[in-house]
Structures are given as structure tokens and as C-alpha cells.
């Protein structure tokens, strides 16, 4: 088991996504022998992100998760049979920023980035217990804004996140913002449309070659011996990412 979240040691067999996105991805996931565990939407979040898993829980590392209180029984029921430990968070989400960001911190390698004074306290306690270094940033949607491709490498369009990660000795590719669909918002974010399904494979929800930094993304992935795996023929869209098991 990889001690770091988001980075598989081998081809994954299960992932966790919002149930709204399952019909769009089910055929491609089935072809890849990946079982999707789905979560319902959160009634208090803004409609475009109600089904975004990265708003609802945080994978601390190893097999430990922290879930928003109203989702704790659901997540525990779904993940406990798979050997996962689910803790109940302290913070109940509300619609308006920053009351919706408590579980959206970014763990990459042994570092954690978030607007720490709004991070759920159970998450911070568990990170401290695992000796994870915490960095406070201005970006409350830290997980949404970054795709992790390695324990020391990531891609983001957020310059503040890039600066903070580089201080933590993380190799960062910065890309132009936009060009990712999220109906109801001006744009989605790169962390919401990409996730590793194997150490050398980055799944993308849709076609990415219209992005102005597409070739830079390919070059950066090649540096880490990672290939793109396009899941659908739609333009790339933000699903709130997927948590891998």
C-alpha cells in the first residue's frame, strides 16, 4: 500500500466518484476493469459541485479517510469492506466559500497544502499524527486545482499553489487556466478532470488536445514515464476528480 494518497503502486481496481458522473464513465471504467464506488450529492453545496467527491472527503494517506459528517455513514459503509478506515470530520459543509472547502486540501507526498484556518480539524490532527508538513495557501480549493502525478510532481494553473509546492521541492508544471468544462461555472480545474489509475497512466475524463498547453502536459508526463488515458470522446470535464483505492 502506497503511504501517499492519489498515487497507485499498481493498476487500480476501485475508485470513488460522484454518482452524477458514473453514467458518463461507466463503459470506459468497465473496459479497464475498474469498479466505481459512487457517492450521492451534497444538498448544501453549490449545484455545479454537489457531486464532487473532493469536496466531501479527504484521503489522509495509507488507508485512512476523513468524511464530512453527513456523508460519514455512507462513506464508511462503502469503504470499510475494502479495508479502509473512515473517520468522521468535525465540519459540516455549507454552500458559500469558504464554508465549503474544509475537505478540499491537497496531500502530495509528505506535504499538505490548504487554507489551513478553514481545514477540518480532524484532518489536521491526522496529518500531524502522520508527520505530514502543512503549508497554508490562499487557494481553498487546493485539491481541485492540482493534479498529482508523482509524490514530487504535479500540474496546476494556480500560480500561488505552484509557488508553494516549489518551496516544498515539488516539480510543478504550470498551465493556462480554463479549457475544462464545468457547467454552471466559467471553467473547471485540472485536478477535477485527471487522476492516476496506474503508476504510469493518467486518466482524463475527456479529450484534452484542445488545451493550449497540451504538448507541455505531454512532455511533463513523459518526464515521469506517464501516458494519457482518455476516458471519453467528450471535451474534458471536471468531475471533482476520483479517489483511487
Short mmCIF file of N, CA and C in Angstrom, two decimals, residues 63-241:
data_model
loop_
_atom_site.label_atom_id
_atom_site.label_comp_id
_atom_site.label_asym_id
_atom_site.label_seq_id
_atom_site.Cartn_x
_atom_site.Cartn_y
_atom_site.Cartn_z
N UNK A 63 -4.58 3.94 4.53
CA UNK A 63 -5.99 3.56 4.33
C UNK A 63 -6.92 4.40 5.20
N UNK A 64 -6.52 5.64 5.51
CA UNK A 64 -7.28 6.49 6.42
C UNK A 64 -7.93 7.65 5.66
N UNK A 65 -9.22 7.84 5.91
CA UNK A 65 -10.02 8.86 5.26
C UNK A 65 -10.77 9.67 6.31
N UNK A 66 -11.07 10.93 5.97
CA UNK A 66 -11.93 11.76 6.80
C UNK A 66 -13.10 12.22 5.93
N UNK A 67 -14.33 11.97 6.39
CA UNK A 67 -15.51 12.30 5.61
C UNK A 67 -16.35 13.36 6.33
N UNK A 68 -17.00 14.18 5.56
CA UNK A 68 -17.93 15.18 6.08
C UNK A 68 -19.01 14.47 6.90
N UNK A 69 -19.43 15.04 8.02
CA UNK A 69 -20.31 14.32 8.95
C UNK A 69 -21.55 13.69 8.33
N UNK A 70 -22.25 14.41 7.47
CA UNK A 70 -23.46 13.83 6.89
C UNK A 70 -23.16 12.71 5.90
N UNK A 71 -21.92 12.68 5.39
CA UNK A 71 -21.53 11.62 4.46
C UNK A 71 -20.75 10.51 5.14
N UNK A 72 -20.39 10.69 6.39
CA UNK A 72 -19.59 9.69 7.09
C UNK A 72 -20.22 8.29 7.06
N UNK A 73 -21.51 8.12 7.38
CA UNK A 73 -22.08 6.76 7.35
C UNK A 73 -22.04 6.13 5.96
N UNK A 74 -22.27 6.96 4.93
CA UNK A 74 -22.26 6.45 3.56
C UNK A 74 -20.87 6.00 3.16
N UNK A 75 -19.88 6.86 3.41
CA UNK A 75 -18.50 6.55 3.03
C UNK A 75 -17.99 5.35 3.83
N UNK A 76 -18.30 5.30 5.11
CA UNK A 76 -17.86 4.17 5.93
C UNK A 76 -18.45 2.87 5.42
N UNK A 77 -19.73 2.89 5.08
CA UNK A 77 -20.40 1.68 4.58
C UNK A 77 -19.76 1.19 3.29
N UNK A 78 -19.35 2.13 2.44
CA UNK A 78 -18.79 1.75 1.14
C UNK A 78 -17.32 1.36 1.20
N UNK A 79 -16.55 1.99 2.09
CA UNK A 79 -15.10 1.78 2.10
C UNK A 79 -14.62 0.78 3.15
N UNK A 80 -15.34 0.66 4.25
CA UNK A 80 -14.89 -0.25 5.31
C UNK A 80 -14.73 -1.70 4.82
N UNK A 81 -15.65 -2.22 3.97
CA UNK A 81 -15.45 -3.58 3.47
C UNK A 81 -14.19 -3.75 2.62
N UNK A 82 -13.63 -2.64 2.15
CA UNK A 82 -12.41 -2.69 1.35
C UNK A 82 -11.16 -2.45 2.20
N UNK A 83 -11.33 -2.53 3.52
CA UNK A 83 -10.19 -2.40 4.42
C UNK A 83 -9.79 -0.98 4.72
N UNK A 84 -10.68 -0.02 4.46
CA UNK A 84 -10.38 1.38 4.69
C UNK A 84 -10.92 1.83 6.05
N UNK A 85 -10.23 2.77 6.66
CA UNK A 85 -10.64 3.34 7.95
C UNK A 85 -11.18 4.74 7.68
N UNK A 86 -12.45 4.95 8.02
CA UNK A 86 -13.10 6.23 7.75
C UNK A 86 -13.39 6.93 9.07
N UNK A 87 -12.89 8.16 9.20
CA UNK A 87 -13.13 8.98 10.38
C UNK A 87 -14.16 10.04 10.06
N UNK A 88 -14.91 10.43 11.05
CA UNK A 88 -15.93 11.47 10.87
C UNK A 88 -15.32 12.84 11.12
N UNK A 89 -15.42 13.72 10.14
CA UNK A 89 -14.92 15.07 10.31
C UNK A 89 -15.76 15.89 11.26
N UNK A 90 -15.25 17.05 11.63
CA UNK A 90 -15.96 17.96 12.53
C UNK A 90 -16.82 18.98 11.80
N UNK A 91 -16.50 19.22 10.53
CA UNK A 91 -17.06 20.36 9.82
C UNK A 91 -18.20 19.95 8.89
N UNK A 92 -19.37 20.53 9.09
CA UNK A 92 -20.49 20.35 8.17
C UNK A 92 -20.41 21.42 7.09
N UNK A 93 -20.43 20.99 5.85
CA UNK A 93 -20.26 21.92 4.74
C UNK A 93 -21.48 22.80 4.54
N UNK A 94 -21.22 24.02 4.08
CA UNK A 94 -22.26 24.95 3.68
C UNK A 94 -21.96 25.46 2.28
N UNK A 95 -22.91 26.15 1.69
CA UNK A 95 -22.81 26.48 0.27
C UNK A 95 -21.72 27.47 -0.06
N UNK A 96 -21.59 28.53 0.70
CA UNK A 96 -20.75 29.65 0.30
C UNK A 96 -19.30 29.48 0.76
N UNK A 97 -18.38 29.93 -0.08
CA UNK A 97 -16.95 29.94 0.24
C UNK A 97 -16.72 30.91 1.41
N UNK A 98 -15.88 30.58 2.39
CA UNK A 98 -15.03 29.39 2.49
C UNK A 98 -15.64 28.25 3.32
N UNK A 99 -16.95 28.28 3.49
CA UNK A 99 -17.60 27.26 4.32
C UNK A 99 -17.80 25.93 3.57
N UNK A 100 -17.33 25.87 2.33
CA UNK A 100 -17.46 24.65 1.54
C UNK A 100 -16.13 23.94 1.29
N UNK A 101 -15.04 24.43 1.89
CA UNK A 101 -13.71 23.95 1.48
C UNK A 101 -13.01 23.04 2.49
N UNK A 102 -13.64 22.71 3.59
CA UNK A 102 -12.95 22.07 4.72
C UNK A 102 -12.23 20.78 4.36
N UNK A 103 -12.71 20.07 3.34
CA UNK A 103 -12.14 18.76 3.00
C UNK A 103 -11.36 18.79 1.68
N UNK A 104 -11.12 19.98 1.13
CA UNK A 104 -10.54 20.10 -0.20
C UNK A 104 -9.05 20.42 -0.18
N UNK A 105 -8.36 20.02 0.87
CA UNK A 105 -6.91 20.19 0.92
C UNK A 105 -6.20 19.21 0.00
N UNK A 106 -4.96 19.54 -0.32
CA UNK A 106 -4.15 18.71 -1.22
C UNK A 106 -3.02 18.04 -0.46
N UNK A 107 -3.02 16.72 -0.45
CA UNK A 107 -1.89 15.94 0.06
C UNK A 107 -1.09 15.46 -1.14
N UNK A 108 0.18 15.83 -1.17
CA UNK A 108 1.10 15.34 -2.19
C UNK A 108 2.40 14.95 -1.51
N UNK A 109 2.78 13.70 -1.66
CA UNK A 109 3.94 13.21 -0.94
C UNK A 109 3.74 13.40 0.55
N UNK A 110 4.72 13.98 1.21
CA UNK A 110 4.62 14.20 2.65
C UNK A 110 4.28 15.65 2.99
N UNK A 111 3.60 16.32 2.05
CA UNK A 111 3.21 17.71 2.23
C UNK A 111 1.70 17.86 2.05
N UNK A 112 1.15 18.85 2.73
CA UNK A 112 -0.28 19.14 2.65
C UNK A 112 -0.46 20.64 2.46
N UNK A 113 -1.27 21.02 1.47
CA UNK A 113 -1.49 22.42 1.13
C UNK A 113 -2.97 22.75 1.23
N UNK A 114 -3.27 23.83 1.97
CA UNK A 114 -4.66 24.25 2.07
C UNK A 114 -4.72 25.60 2.79
N UNK A 115 -5.88 26.21 2.77
CA UNK A 115 -6.17 27.38 3.59
C UNK A 115 -6.42 26.85 5.00
N UNK A 116 -5.36 26.72 5.77
CA UNK A 116 -5.37 25.87 6.96
C UNK A 116 -6.34 26.31 8.04
N UNK A 117 -6.65 27.59 8.12
CA UNK A 117 -7.59 28.00 9.15
C UNK A 117 -9.03 27.62 8.81
N UNK A 118 -9.23 27.02 7.62
CA UNK A 118 -10.55 26.50 7.25
C UNK A 118 -10.51 25.00 6.97
N UNK A 119 -9.40 24.35 7.25
CA UNK A 119 -9.30 22.90 7.09
C UNK A 119 -9.97 22.21 8.27
N UNK A 120 -10.69 21.13 8.00
CA UNK A 120 -11.32 20.38 9.09
C UNK A 120 -10.28 19.95 10.12
N UNK A 121 -10.61 20.08 11.40
CA UNK A 121 -9.65 19.84 12.47
C UNK A 121 -9.24 18.37 12.57
N UNK A 122 -10.13 17.47 12.23
CA UNK A 122 -9.77 16.05 12.27
C UNK A 122 -8.71 15.75 11.21
N UNK A 123 -8.84 16.38 10.05
CA UNK A 123 -7.83 16.22 9.01
C UNK A 123 -6.47 16.70 9.52
N UNK A 124 -6.43 17.87 10.12
CA UNK A 124 -5.17 18.41 10.62
C UNK A 124 -4.56 17.53 11.70
N UNK A 125 -5.39 16.97 12.57
CA UNK A 125 -4.89 16.07 13.61
C UNK A 125 -4.26 14.83 13.01
N UNK A 126 -4.93 14.25 12.02
CA UNK A 126 -4.40 13.04 11.40
C UNK A 126 -3.12 13.31 10.61
N UNK A 127 -3.06 14.45 9.94
CA UNK A 127 -1.84 14.81 9.23
C UNK A 127 -0.68 14.98 10.20
N UNK A 128 -0.94 15.62 11.32
CA UNK A 128 0.10 15.80 12.33
C UNK A 128 0.56 14.45 12.86
N UNK A 129 -0.39 13.54 13.06
CA UNK A 129 -0.05 12.21 13.56
C UNK A 129 0.84 11.45 12.57
N UNK A 130 0.65 11.71 11.28
CA UNK A 130 1.48 11.08 10.24
C UNK A 130 2.73 11.90 9.91
N UNK A 131 2.96 12.99 10.67
CA UNK A 131 4.14 13.85 10.47
C UNK A 131 4.19 14.45 9.07
N UNK A 132 3.02 14.82 8.55
CA UNK A 132 2.93 15.47 7.26
C UNK A 132 3.12 16.98 7.45
N UNK A 133 4.00 17.58 6.66
CA UNK A 133 4.25 19.02 6.77
C UNK A 133 3.09 19.79 6.15
N UNK A 134 2.59 20.79 6.88
CA UNK A 134 1.42 21.55 6.44
C UNK A 134 1.83 22.94 5.95
N UNK A 135 1.29 23.33 4.80
CA UNK A 135 1.56 24.63 4.20
C UNK A 135 0.23 25.37 4.00
N UNK A 136 0.15 26.58 4.52
CA UNK A 136 -1.06 27.37 4.33
C UNK A 136 -0.95 28.16 3.03
N UNK A 137 -1.98 28.05 2.20
CA UNK A 137 -2.04 28.76 0.92
C UNK A 137 -3.37 29.50 0.84
N UNK A 138 -3.48 30.38 -0.13
CA UNK A 138 -4.71 31.16 -0.28
C UNK A 138 -5.80 30.40 -1.03
N UNK A 139 -5.42 29.35 -1.74
CA UNK A 139 -6.36 28.60 -2.57
C UNK A 139 -7.12 27.59 -1.71
N UNK A 140 -8.40 27.89 -1.45
CA UNK A 140 -9.22 26.98 -0.64
C UNK A 140 -9.56 25.68 -1.36
N UNK A 141 -9.64 25.74 -2.69
CA UNK A 141 -9.92 24.54 -3.48
C UNK A 141 -8.60 23.92 -3.93
N UNK A 142 -7.77 23.60 -2.98
CA UNK A 142 -6.41 23.14 -3.28
C UNK A 142 -6.41 21.84 -4.07
N UNK A 143 -7.22 20.87 -3.64
CA UNK A 143 -7.25 19.59 -4.35
C UNK A 143 -7.80 19.76 -5.76
N UNK A 144 -8.85 20.57 -5.90
CA UNK A 144 -9.43 20.80 -7.23
C UNK A 144 -8.41 21.37 -8.21
N UNK A 145 -7.51 22.20 -7.70
CA UNK A 145 -6.67 23.00 -8.58
C UNK A 145 -5.38 22.30 -9.01
N UNK A 146 -5.14 21.10 -8.51
CA UNK A 146 -3.87 20.42 -8.77
C UNK A 146 -4.12 18.96 -9.12
N UNK A 147 -3.41 18.45 -10.12
CA UNK A 147 -3.39 17.01 -10.37
C UNK A 147 -2.02 16.47 -9.97
N UNK A 148 -2.03 15.48 -9.10
CA UNK A 148 -0.80 14.84 -8.62
C UNK A 148 -0.41 13.74 -9.60
N UNK A 149 0.82 13.76 -10.07
CA UNK A 149 1.28 12.70 -10.97
C UNK A 149 2.42 11.88 -10.37
N UNK A 150 2.95 12.34 -9.24
CA UNK A 150 4.08 11.68 -8.59
C UNK A 150 4.14 12.25 -7.18
N UNK A 151 4.84 11.58 -6.29
CA UNK A 151 4.95 12.11 -4.93
C UNK A 151 5.70 13.43 -4.87
N UNK A 152 6.41 13.77 -5.96
CA UNK A 152 7.13 15.04 -6.01
C UNK A 152 6.85 15.80 -7.30
N UNK A 153 5.69 15.59 -7.92
CA UNK A 153 5.40 16.28 -9.18
C UNK A 153 3.90 16.49 -9.34
N UNK A 154 3.54 17.65 -9.91
CA UNK A 154 2.13 17.99 -10.07
C UNK A 154 1.95 18.99 -11.20
N UNK A 155 0.68 19.15 -11.62
CA UNK A 155 0.31 20.11 -12.65
C UNK A 155 -0.79 21.01 -12.09
N UNK A 156 -0.69 22.31 -12.35
CA UNK A 156 -1.70 23.25 -11.86
C UNK A 156 -1.73 24.50 -12.73
N UNK A 157 -2.88 25.18 -12.71
CA UNK A 157 -2.97 26.50 -13.34
C UNK A 157 -2.93 27.61 -12.30
N UNK A 158 -2.83 27.23 -11.03
CA UNK A 158 -2.85 28.19 -9.93
C UNK A 158 -1.42 28.58 -9.56
N UNK A 159 -1.06 29.82 -9.82
CA UNK A 159 0.32 30.26 -9.61
C UNK A 159 0.71 30.26 -8.14
N UNK A 160 -0.26 30.56 -7.26
CA UNK A 160 0.02 30.53 -5.83
C UNK A 160 0.30 29.13 -5.35
N UNK A 161 -0.47 28.17 -5.82
CA UNK A 161 -0.22 26.77 -5.46
C UNK A 161 1.13 26.31 -6.01
N UNK A 162 1.43 26.72 -7.23
CA UNK A 162 2.71 26.33 -7.84
C UNK A 162 3.88 26.86 -7.02
N UNK A 163 3.79 28.10 -6.59
CA UNK A 163 4.87 28.71 -5.79
C UNK A 163 5.05 27.96 -4.48
N UNK A 164 3.94 27.64 -3.81
CA UNK A 164 4.02 26.94 -2.53
C UNK A 164 4.59 25.54 -2.71
N UNK A 165 4.18 24.84 -3.74
CA UNK A 165 4.67 23.48 -3.97
C UNK A 165 6.15 23.48 -4.31
N UNK A 166 6.58 24.46 -5.07
CA UNK A 166 8.00 24.52 -5.41
C UNK A 166 8.86 24.75 -4.16
N UNK A 167 8.33 25.53 -3.23
CA UNK A 167 9.05 25.72 -1.97
C UNK A 167 9.20 24.40 -1.21
N UNK A 168 8.26 23.50 -1.45
CA UNK A 168 8.30 22.17 -0.81
C UNK A 168 9.05 21.17 -1.68
N UNK A 169 9.79 21.67 -2.67
CA UNK A 169 10.63 20.84 -3.54
C UNK A 169 9.81 19.91 -4.42
N UNK A 170 8.65 20.37 -4.85
CA UNK A 170 7.81 19.63 -5.77
C UNK A 170 8.00 20.20 -7.17
N UNK A 171 8.16 19.34 -8.14
CA UNK A 171 8.31 19.74 -9.53
C UNK A 171 6.92 20.07 -10.08
N UNK A 172 6.73 21.29 -10.55
CA UNK A 172 5.40 21.75 -10.95
C UNK A 172 5.40 22.24 -12.40
N UNK A 173 4.44 21.75 -13.16
CA UNK A 173 4.14 22.33 -14.47
C UNK A 173 2.96 23.27 -14.31
N UNK A 174 3.14 24.53 -14.65
CA UNK A 174 2.03 25.48 -14.63
C UNK A 174 1.45 25.60 -16.03
N UNK A 175 0.11 25.55 -16.09
CA UNK A 175 -0.59 25.63 -17.36
C UNK A 175 -1.56 26.79 -17.33
N UNK A 176 -2.06 27.16 -18.49
CA UNK A 176 -3.04 28.23 -18.58
C UNK A 176 -4.37 27.77 -17.96
N UNK A 177 -5.06 28.66 -17.27
CA UNK A 177 -6.37 28.30 -16.72
C UNK A 177 -7.42 28.18 -17.81
N UNK A 178 -8.54 27.52 -17.46
CA UNK A 178 -9.64 27.40 -18.39
C UNK A 178 -9.56 26.15 -19.25
N UNK A 179 -10.46 26.06 -20.25
CA UNK A 179 -10.47 24.98 -21.24
C UNK A 179 -10.91 23.64 -20.66
N UNK A 180 -11.56 23.67 -19.48
CA UNK A 180 -12.09 22.47 -18.84
C UNK A 180 -13.54 22.74 -18.49
N UNK A 181 -14.44 21.90 -18.92
CA UNK A 181 -15.86 22.16 -18.75
C UNK A 181 -16.34 21.85 -17.34
N UNK A 182 -17.15 22.75 -16.80
CA UNK A 182 -17.87 22.54 -15.55
C UNK A 182 -19.14 23.38 -15.62
N UNK A 183 -20.22 22.80 -16.14
CA UNK A 183 -21.45 23.57 -16.35
C UNK A 183 -21.90 24.29 -15.08
N UNK A 184 -22.21 25.57 -15.25
CA UNK A 184 -22.60 26.41 -14.13
C UNK A 184 -21.49 27.32 -13.67
N UNK A 185 -20.23 26.97 -14.01
CA UNK A 185 -19.08 27.80 -13.70
C UNK A 185 -18.37 28.18 -14.99
N UNK A 186 -17.56 29.23 -14.91
CA UNK A 186 -16.82 29.67 -16.09
C UNK A 186 -15.87 28.59 -16.60
N UNK A 187 -15.26 27.86 -15.68
CA UNK A 187 -14.35 26.79 -16.07
C UNK A 187 -14.22 25.79 -14.93
N UNK A 188 -13.78 24.60 -15.28
CA UNK A 188 -13.39 23.62 -14.28
C UNK A 188 -11.89 23.72 -14.03
N UNK A 189 -11.38 22.81 -13.20
CA UNK A 189 -9.97 22.84 -12.81
C UNK A 189 -9.30 21.51 -13.16
N UNK A 190 -7.99 21.57 -13.39
CA UNK A 190 -7.24 20.41 -13.86
C UNK A 190 -7.29 19.25 -12.87
N UNK A 191 -7.31 19.56 -11.57
CA UNK A 191 -7.36 18.48 -10.58
C UNK A 191 -8.68 17.74 -10.57
N UNK A 192 -9.71 18.35 -11.14
CA UNK A 192 -11.02 17.72 -11.14
C UNK A 192 -11.27 16.81 -12.32
N UNK A 193 -10.37 16.80 -13.31
CA UNK A 193 -10.62 16.00 -14.51
C UNK A 193 -9.58 14.91 -14.74
N UNK A 194 -8.57 14.83 -13.89
CA UNK A 194 -7.48 13.87 -14.08
C UNK A 194 -7.18 13.11 -12.80
N UNK A 195 -6.77 11.85 -12.93
CA UNK A 195 -6.36 11.05 -11.78
C UNK A 195 -5.56 9.85 -12.28
N UNK A 196 -4.57 9.45 -11.51
CA UNK A 196 -3.78 8.29 -11.86
C UNK A 196 -4.58 7.01 -11.64
N UNK A 197 -4.53 6.09 -12.60
CA UNK A 197 -5.13 4.77 -12.43
C UNK A 197 -4.07 3.67 -12.39
N UNK A 198 -2.84 4.06 -12.61
CA UNK A 198 -1.67 3.18 -12.51
C UNK A 198 -0.47 4.10 -12.36
N UNK A 199 0.67 3.57 -11.90
CA UNK A 199 1.83 4.45 -11.73
C UNK A 199 2.25 5.19 -13.00
N UNK A 200 1.95 4.60 -14.15
CA UNK A 200 2.38 5.18 -15.42
C UNK A 200 1.22 5.60 -16.31
N UNK A 201 0.03 5.80 -15.71
CA UNK A 201 -1.12 6.14 -16.54
C UNK A 201 -2.01 7.17 -15.85
N UNK A 202 -2.23 8.30 -16.54
CA UNK A 202 -3.10 9.36 -16.04
C UNK A 202 -4.40 9.36 -16.83
N UNK A 203 -5.48 9.03 -16.14
CA UNK A 203 -6.80 9.04 -16.78
C UNK A 203 -7.31 10.47 -16.86
N UNK A 204 -7.93 10.81 -17.99
CA UNK A 204 -8.51 12.13 -18.21
C UNK A 204 -9.96 11.91 -18.66
N UNK A 205 -10.87 12.72 -18.13
CA UNK A 205 -12.28 12.48 -18.39
C UNK A 205 -12.65 12.62 -19.86
N UNK A 206 -11.92 13.44 -20.59
CA UNK A 206 -12.27 13.65 -22.00
C UNK A 206 -11.07 14.11 -22.81
N UNK A 207 -11.36 14.60 -23.99
CA UNK A 207 -10.31 14.99 -24.93
C UNK A 207 -9.65 16.28 -24.45
N UNK A 208 -8.34 16.25 -24.36
CA UNK A 208 -7.57 17.36 -23.80
C UNK A 208 -6.76 18.11 -24.85
N UNK A 209 -6.76 17.60 -26.09
CA UNK A 209 -5.81 18.16 -27.06
C UNK A 209 -6.16 19.57 -27.53
N UNK A 210 -7.33 20.09 -27.11
CA UNK A 210 -7.65 21.48 -27.43
C UNK A 210 -7.01 22.45 -26.44
N UNK A 211 -6.47 21.92 -25.35
CA UNK A 211 -5.87 22.80 -24.34
C UNK A 211 -4.60 23.43 -24.90
N UNK A 212 -4.39 24.74 -24.71
CA UNK A 212 -3.20 25.39 -25.28
C UNK A 212 -1.89 24.84 -24.76
N UNK A 213 -1.90 24.20 -23.59
CA UNK A 213 -0.67 23.61 -23.04
C UNK A 213 -0.64 22.09 -23.19
N UNK A 214 -1.40 21.59 -24.12
CA UNK A 214 -1.47 20.13 -24.30
C UNK A 214 -0.10 19.50 -24.51
N UNK A 215 0.71 20.08 -25.38
CA UNK A 215 2.03 19.49 -25.64
C UNK A 215 2.94 19.61 -24.42
N UNK A 216 2.84 20.70 -23.69
CA UNK A 216 3.62 20.83 -22.45
C UNK A 216 3.21 19.78 -21.43
N UNK A 217 1.92 19.50 -21.37
CA UNK A 217 1.44 18.46 -20.46
C UNK A 217 2.00 17.10 -20.85
N UNK A 218 1.95 16.80 -22.16
CA UNK A 218 2.50 15.52 -22.62
C UNK A 218 3.99 15.42 -22.31
N UNK A 219 4.72 16.50 -22.53
CA UNK A 219 6.16 16.47 -22.27
C UNK A 219 6.45 16.27 -20.78
N UNK A 220 5.67 16.91 -19.94
CA UNK A 220 5.86 16.78 -18.50
C UNK A 220 5.54 15.37 -18.04
N UNK A 221 4.46 14.81 -18.55
CA UNK A 221 4.11 13.43 -18.21
C UNK A 221 5.19 12.45 -18.69
N UNK A 222 5.72 12.70 -19.88
CA UNK A 222 6.77 11.84 -20.42
C UNK A 222 8.01 11.85 -19.54
N UNK A 223 8.28 12.97 -18.92
CA UNK A 223 9.41 13.09 -18.00
C UNK A 223 9.28 12.08 -16.86
N UNK A 224 8.06 11.76 -16.49
CA UNK A 224 7.80 10.80 -15.41
C UNK A 224 7.27 9.46 -15.93
N UNK A 225 7.44 9.26 -17.25
CA UNK A 225 7.08 7.99 -17.90
C UNK A 225 5.59 7.67 -17.72
N UNK A 226 4.77 8.70 -17.86
CA UNK A 226 3.33 8.56 -17.70
C UNK A 226 2.65 8.88 -19.03
N UNK A 227 1.67 8.05 -19.39
CA UNK A 227 0.89 8.28 -20.60
C UNK A 227 -0.52 8.71 -20.24
N UNK A 228 -1.16 9.44 -21.18
CA UNK A 228 -2.55 9.85 -21.01
C UNK A 228 -3.48 8.71 -21.41
N UNK A 229 -4.55 8.57 -20.65
CA UNK A 229 -5.60 7.60 -20.96
C UNK A 229 -6.92 8.37 -21.03
N UNK A 230 -7.42 8.60 -22.24
CA UNK A 230 -8.62 9.40 -22.44
C UNK A 230 -9.85 8.51 -22.24
N UNK A 231 -10.71 8.88 -21.30
CA UNK A 231 -11.82 8.00 -20.92
C UNK A 231 -13.07 8.17 -21.79
N UNK A 232 -13.29 9.35 -22.36
CA UNK A 232 -14.46 9.57 -23.19
C UNK A 232 -14.09 10.42 -24.40
N UNK A 233 -15.03 10.56 -25.32
CA UNK A 233 -14.81 11.38 -26.50
C UNK A 233 -15.37 12.79 -26.33
N UNK A 234 -15.82 13.12 -25.12
CA UNK A 234 -16.30 14.47 -24.83
C UNK A 234 -15.11 15.41 -24.60
N UNK A 235 -15.32 16.72 -24.76
CA UNK A 235 -14.30 17.66 -24.29
C UNK A 235 -14.08 17.45 -22.79
N UNK A 236 -12.87 17.62 -22.34
CA UNK A 236 -12.51 17.29 -20.95
C UNK A 236 -13.41 18.05 -19.98
N UNK A 237 -13.88 17.35 -18.94
CA UNK A 237 -14.82 17.94 -18.00
C UNK A 237 -14.44 17.60 -16.56
N UNK A 238 -14.79 18.50 -15.66
CA UNK A 238 -14.42 18.42 -14.24
C UNK A 238 -15.47 17.60 -13.48
N UNK A 239 -15.04 16.53 -12.81
CA UNK A 239 -15.94 15.68 -12.03
C UNK A 239 -15.64 15.75 -10.53
N UNK A 240 -14.77 16.68 -10.13
CA UNK A 240 -14.35 16.67 -8.74
C UNK A 240 -13.36 15.56 -8.48
N UNK A 241 -12.66 15.17 -9.53
CA UNK A 241 -11.66 14.11 -9.50
C UNK A 241 -12.26 12.77 -9.09
#
